[in-house]
Coordinates of C-alpha atoms in Angstrom, one line a residue:
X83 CA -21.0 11.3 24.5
X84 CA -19.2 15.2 23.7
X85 CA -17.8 15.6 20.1
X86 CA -14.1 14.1 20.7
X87 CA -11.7 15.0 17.8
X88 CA -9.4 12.2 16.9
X89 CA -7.6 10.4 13.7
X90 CA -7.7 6.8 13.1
X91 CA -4.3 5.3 12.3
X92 CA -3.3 1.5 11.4
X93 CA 0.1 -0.6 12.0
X94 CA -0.4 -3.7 9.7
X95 CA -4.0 -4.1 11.1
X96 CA -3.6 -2.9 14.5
X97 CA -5.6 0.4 14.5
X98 CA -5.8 3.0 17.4
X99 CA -7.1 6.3 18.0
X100 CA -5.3 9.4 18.2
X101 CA -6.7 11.7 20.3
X102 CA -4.5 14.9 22.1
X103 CA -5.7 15.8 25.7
X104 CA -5.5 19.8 24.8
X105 CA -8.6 19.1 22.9
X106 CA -10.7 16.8 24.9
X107 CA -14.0 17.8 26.4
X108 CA -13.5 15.8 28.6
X109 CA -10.7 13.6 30.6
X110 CA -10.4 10.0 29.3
X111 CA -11.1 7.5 31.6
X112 CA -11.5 3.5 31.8
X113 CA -15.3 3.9 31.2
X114 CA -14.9 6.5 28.3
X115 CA -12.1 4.2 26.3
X116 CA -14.1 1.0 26.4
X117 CA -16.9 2.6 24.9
X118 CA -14.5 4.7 22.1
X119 CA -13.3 1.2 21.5
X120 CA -16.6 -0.4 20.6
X121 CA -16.8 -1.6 17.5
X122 CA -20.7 -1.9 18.1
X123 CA -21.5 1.4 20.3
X124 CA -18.5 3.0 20.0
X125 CA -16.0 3.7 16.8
X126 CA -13.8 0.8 17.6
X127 CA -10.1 0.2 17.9
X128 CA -7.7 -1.9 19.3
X129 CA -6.7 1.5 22.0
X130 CA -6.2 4.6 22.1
X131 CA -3.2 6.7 21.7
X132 CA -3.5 9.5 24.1
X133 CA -1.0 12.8 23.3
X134 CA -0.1 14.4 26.6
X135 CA 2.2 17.2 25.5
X136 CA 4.3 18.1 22.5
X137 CA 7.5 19.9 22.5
X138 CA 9.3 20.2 19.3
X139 CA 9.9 16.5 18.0
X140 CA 9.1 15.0 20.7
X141 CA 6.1 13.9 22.1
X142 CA 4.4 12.2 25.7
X143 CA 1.9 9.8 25.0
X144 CA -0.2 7.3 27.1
X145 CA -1.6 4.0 25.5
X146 CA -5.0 3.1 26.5
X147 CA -5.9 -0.4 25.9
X148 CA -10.0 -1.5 25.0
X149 CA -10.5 -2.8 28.1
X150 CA -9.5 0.6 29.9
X151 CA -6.3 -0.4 31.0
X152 CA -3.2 1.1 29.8
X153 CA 0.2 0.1 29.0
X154 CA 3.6 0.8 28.9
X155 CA 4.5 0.2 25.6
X156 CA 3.1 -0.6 22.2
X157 CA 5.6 -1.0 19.5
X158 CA 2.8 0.0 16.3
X159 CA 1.2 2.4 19.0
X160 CA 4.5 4.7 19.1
X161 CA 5.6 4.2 15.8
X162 CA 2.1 5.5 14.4
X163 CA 2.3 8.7 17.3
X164 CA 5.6 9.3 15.4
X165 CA 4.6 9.5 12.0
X166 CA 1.8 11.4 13.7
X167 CA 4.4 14.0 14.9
X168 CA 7.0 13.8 12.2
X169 CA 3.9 14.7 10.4
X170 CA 3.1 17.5 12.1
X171 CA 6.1 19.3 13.1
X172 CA 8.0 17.8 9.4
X173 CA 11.0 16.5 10.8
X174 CA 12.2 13.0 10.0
X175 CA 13.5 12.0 13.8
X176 CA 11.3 12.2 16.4
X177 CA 11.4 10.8 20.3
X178 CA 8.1 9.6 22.1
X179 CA 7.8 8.8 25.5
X180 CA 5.5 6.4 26.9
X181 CA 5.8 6.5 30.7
X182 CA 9.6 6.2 31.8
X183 CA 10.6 4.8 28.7
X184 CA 11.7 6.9 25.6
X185 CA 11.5 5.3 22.1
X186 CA 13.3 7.4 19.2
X187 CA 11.8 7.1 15.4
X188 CA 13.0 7.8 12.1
X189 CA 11.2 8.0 8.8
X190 CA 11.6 5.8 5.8
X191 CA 10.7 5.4 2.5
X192 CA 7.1 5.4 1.9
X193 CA 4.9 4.1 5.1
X194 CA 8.0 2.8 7.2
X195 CA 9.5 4.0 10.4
X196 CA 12.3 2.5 12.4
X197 CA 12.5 2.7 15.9
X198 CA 15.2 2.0 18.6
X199 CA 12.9 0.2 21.2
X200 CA 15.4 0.0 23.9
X201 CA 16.3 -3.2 25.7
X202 CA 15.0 -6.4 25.9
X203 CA 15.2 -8.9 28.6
X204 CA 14.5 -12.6 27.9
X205 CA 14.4 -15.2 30.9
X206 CA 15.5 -18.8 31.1
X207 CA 12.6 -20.5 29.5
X208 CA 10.4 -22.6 31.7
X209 CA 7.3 -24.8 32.3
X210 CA 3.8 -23.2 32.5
X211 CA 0.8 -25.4 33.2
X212 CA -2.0 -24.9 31.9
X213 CA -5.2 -26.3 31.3
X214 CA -3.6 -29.7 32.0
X215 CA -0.8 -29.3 30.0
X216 CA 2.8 -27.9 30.1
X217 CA 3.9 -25.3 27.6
X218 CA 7.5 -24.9 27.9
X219 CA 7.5 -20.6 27.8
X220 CA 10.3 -17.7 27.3
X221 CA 9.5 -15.0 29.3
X222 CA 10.6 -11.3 27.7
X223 CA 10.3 -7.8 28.6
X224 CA 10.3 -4.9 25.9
X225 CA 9.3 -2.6 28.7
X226 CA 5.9 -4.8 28.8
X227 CA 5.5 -8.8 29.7
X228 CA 5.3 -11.4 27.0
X229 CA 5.3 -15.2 27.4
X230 CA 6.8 -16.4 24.1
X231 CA 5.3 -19.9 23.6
X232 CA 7.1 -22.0 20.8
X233 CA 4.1 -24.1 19.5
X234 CA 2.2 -23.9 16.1
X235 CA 0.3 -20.5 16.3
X236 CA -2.8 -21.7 14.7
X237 CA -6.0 -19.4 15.4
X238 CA -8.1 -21.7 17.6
X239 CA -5.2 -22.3 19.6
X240 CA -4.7 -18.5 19.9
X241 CA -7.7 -17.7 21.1
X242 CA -7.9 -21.2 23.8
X243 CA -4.6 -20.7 24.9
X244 CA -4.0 -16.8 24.7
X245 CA -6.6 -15.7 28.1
X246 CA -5.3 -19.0 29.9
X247 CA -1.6 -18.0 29.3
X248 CA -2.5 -13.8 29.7
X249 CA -4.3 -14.7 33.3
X250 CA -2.3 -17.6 34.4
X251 CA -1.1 -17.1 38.4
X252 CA 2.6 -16.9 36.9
X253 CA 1.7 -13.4 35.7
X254 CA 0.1 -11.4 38.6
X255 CA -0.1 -8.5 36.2
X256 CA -1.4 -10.2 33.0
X257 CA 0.7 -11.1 30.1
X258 CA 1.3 -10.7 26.3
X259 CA 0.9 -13.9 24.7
X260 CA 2.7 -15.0 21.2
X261 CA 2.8 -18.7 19.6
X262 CA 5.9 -18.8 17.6
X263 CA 6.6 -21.3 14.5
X264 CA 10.4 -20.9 13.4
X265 CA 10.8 -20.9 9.5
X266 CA 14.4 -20.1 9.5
X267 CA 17.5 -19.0 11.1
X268 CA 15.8 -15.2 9.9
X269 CA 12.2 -15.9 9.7
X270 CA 9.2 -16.6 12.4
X271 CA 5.1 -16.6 12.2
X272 CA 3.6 -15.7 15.4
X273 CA -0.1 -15.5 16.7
X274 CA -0.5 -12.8 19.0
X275 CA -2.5 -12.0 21.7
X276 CA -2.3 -9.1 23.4
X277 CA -3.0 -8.2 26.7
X278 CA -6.1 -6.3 27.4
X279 CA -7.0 -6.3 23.5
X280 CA -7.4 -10.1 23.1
X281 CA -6.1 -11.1 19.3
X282 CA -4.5 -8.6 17.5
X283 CA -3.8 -8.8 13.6
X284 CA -0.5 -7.1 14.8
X285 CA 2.2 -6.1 17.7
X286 CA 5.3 -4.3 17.6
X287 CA 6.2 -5.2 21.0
X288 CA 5.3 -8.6 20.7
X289 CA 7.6 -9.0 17.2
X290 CA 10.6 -8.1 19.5
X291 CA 9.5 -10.7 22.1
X292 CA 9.5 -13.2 19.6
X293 CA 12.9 -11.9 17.8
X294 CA 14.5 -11.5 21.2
X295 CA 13.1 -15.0 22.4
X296 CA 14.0 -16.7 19.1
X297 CA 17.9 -15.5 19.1
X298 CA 18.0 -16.4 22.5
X299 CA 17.3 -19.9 22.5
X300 CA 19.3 -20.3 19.2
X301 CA 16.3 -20.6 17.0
X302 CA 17.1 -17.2 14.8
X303 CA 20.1 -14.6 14.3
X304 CA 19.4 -11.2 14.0
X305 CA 17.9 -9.7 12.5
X306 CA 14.7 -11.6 12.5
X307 CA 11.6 -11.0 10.1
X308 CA 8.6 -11.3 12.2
X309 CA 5.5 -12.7 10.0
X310 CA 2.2 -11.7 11.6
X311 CA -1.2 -11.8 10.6
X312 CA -1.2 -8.2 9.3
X313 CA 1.9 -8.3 7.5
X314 CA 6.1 -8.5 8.6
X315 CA 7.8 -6.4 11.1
X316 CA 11.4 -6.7 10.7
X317 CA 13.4 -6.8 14.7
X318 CA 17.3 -6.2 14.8
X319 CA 19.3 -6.3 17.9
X320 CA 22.7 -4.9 19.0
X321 CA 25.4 -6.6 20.9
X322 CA 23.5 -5.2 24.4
X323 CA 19.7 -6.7 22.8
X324 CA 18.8 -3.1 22.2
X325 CA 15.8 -3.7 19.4
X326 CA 15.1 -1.8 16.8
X327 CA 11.9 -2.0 15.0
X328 CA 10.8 -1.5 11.5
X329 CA 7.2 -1.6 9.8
X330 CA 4.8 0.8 8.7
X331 CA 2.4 3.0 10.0
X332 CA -0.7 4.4 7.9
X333 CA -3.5 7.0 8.7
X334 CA -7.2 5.2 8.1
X335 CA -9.3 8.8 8.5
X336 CA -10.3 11.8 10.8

C-alpha cells in the first residue's frame, strides 16, 4: 500500500482517520478503506474522514465507514473535522459539509465543540419483529436512519440485537441501532451500534436520536445528557428539534 499521510483523531472512543484528498497517492475507494480500517492489516479505525476541499473556515468532507460504505453524517466524525480546521485555519467557528447537509461548530473550553446538527425527525414509534420477538422502535433521522429501541442496553444484547435491527427488511438501506435506558427526565445510557461499523464506544448522531426520541415520547426534556460507553454527549433542541451537540474531540497521533 503507497505512504498515505493522515492524523488519527478520537470522539469519546470513536476514532477515525483524517486524511485530505490533495495529498493522496491514490483515490480512496471501498477496497482501500477496509484495509486502512484494519485493526489487524491495516492501522484501524472506526472510518475515515475524507477532506475534499477547504475554503477559509469551512470545510467538505466525506465519511467513510470500515466496511467501505459511506455516510451522510457522523456527529463525532464532523465535530473532530472541525477542531481539525479550527485548528488549522485558528478560527473558533467553522462550517463542515457532509454531502447536502452543512453542520456549523464552535470551540469550547478545553477539548469541547458544539455543533448545530440541524433537524431531527422522529416517527410515531412502532412494532419491529425480530428474531421472534417485538421491539416496540422510534424511528429518527439526523440526516442518517436510527431505530431507537427502549430496552436495557446491555452488551450481549447489543451485539444480538444490533445486525438483526441494522438489516431488518424495515430498513432497505441499513439502520443505526441504539438501546436506550431512561435515568431521568435529563439523563439516558444508550448502547450503540452503528451502521457499517458494528459497536461503537461512541456516536454523535446516535446521542441525538436517542435525545430526540427520548423528548419525543415524553421520557426526557431538553436538553438531554447522553451517557455512552465512551463518555457523555450533551443534545439540546430548539422549538423546531434543531439539535445541537456538544462533546469533545481529541487528536490520538500523525
Amino acid at each position: 500500500m503507497p505512504t498515505i499521510p493522515f492524523e488519527k483523531w478520537h470522539g469519546l472512543g470513536n476514532d477515525y482517520l483524517l486524511v485530505e484528498r490533495g495529498t493522496l497517492p491514490e483515490p480512496l475507494e471501498p477496497t482501500r478503506v477496509r484495509r486502512l480500517c484494519d485493526p489487524h492489516f491495516g492501522v484501524g479505525s472506526d472510518g475515515v474522514l475524507e477532506v475534499v476541499a477547504v475554503e477559509g473556515a469551512r470545510a467538505q468532507i466525506v465519511i467513510w465507514n470500515p466496511d467501505g460504505s459511506t455516510a451522510e453524517l457522523s456527529g463525532n466524525g464532523t465535530r473532530i473535522a472541525a477542531r481539525w480546521l479550527a485548528r488549522r485555519t485558528g478560527v473558533r467557528e467553522v462550517t463542515i459539509a457532509v454531502g447536502e447537509r452543512e453542520v456549523v461548530a464552535r470551540m469550547r473550553s478545553g477539548l469541547e465543540v458544539e455543533m448545530d446538527m440541524g433537524p431531527v425527525e422522529v416517527a410515531p414509534t412502532e412494532s419491529l419483529d425480530v428474531d421472534g420477538a417485538v421491539l416496540e422502535m422510534t424511528p429518527v433521522s439526523v440526516g442518517n436512519p436510527h431505530a431507537v429501541i427502549a430496552r436495557e442496553p446491555e452488551r450481549a444484547e447489543l451485539l444480538r440485537l444490533g445486525p438483526l435491527v441494522e438489516n431488518h427488511p424495515r430498513f432497505p438501506d441499513r439502520t443505526n441501532v441504539q438501546l436506550v435506558r431512561v435515568e431521568s427526565r435529563s439523563e439516558t445510557t444508550a448502547g450503540v451500534w452503528e451502521r457499517g461499523a458494528g459497536e461503537t464506544l461512541s456516536s454523535g448522531t446516535s446521542a441525538c436520536a436517542v435525545a430526540a426520541a427520548a423528548v419525543a415520547n415524553g421520557w426526557c426534556d431538553s436538553p438531554v445528557t447522553v451517557h455512552l460507553a465512551g463518555g457523555d454527549l450533551l443534545v439540546e433542541f430548539d422549538e423546531r428539534m434543531h439539535a445541537r451537540l456538544t462533546g469533545p474531540a481529541q487528536q490520538i497521533c500523525s
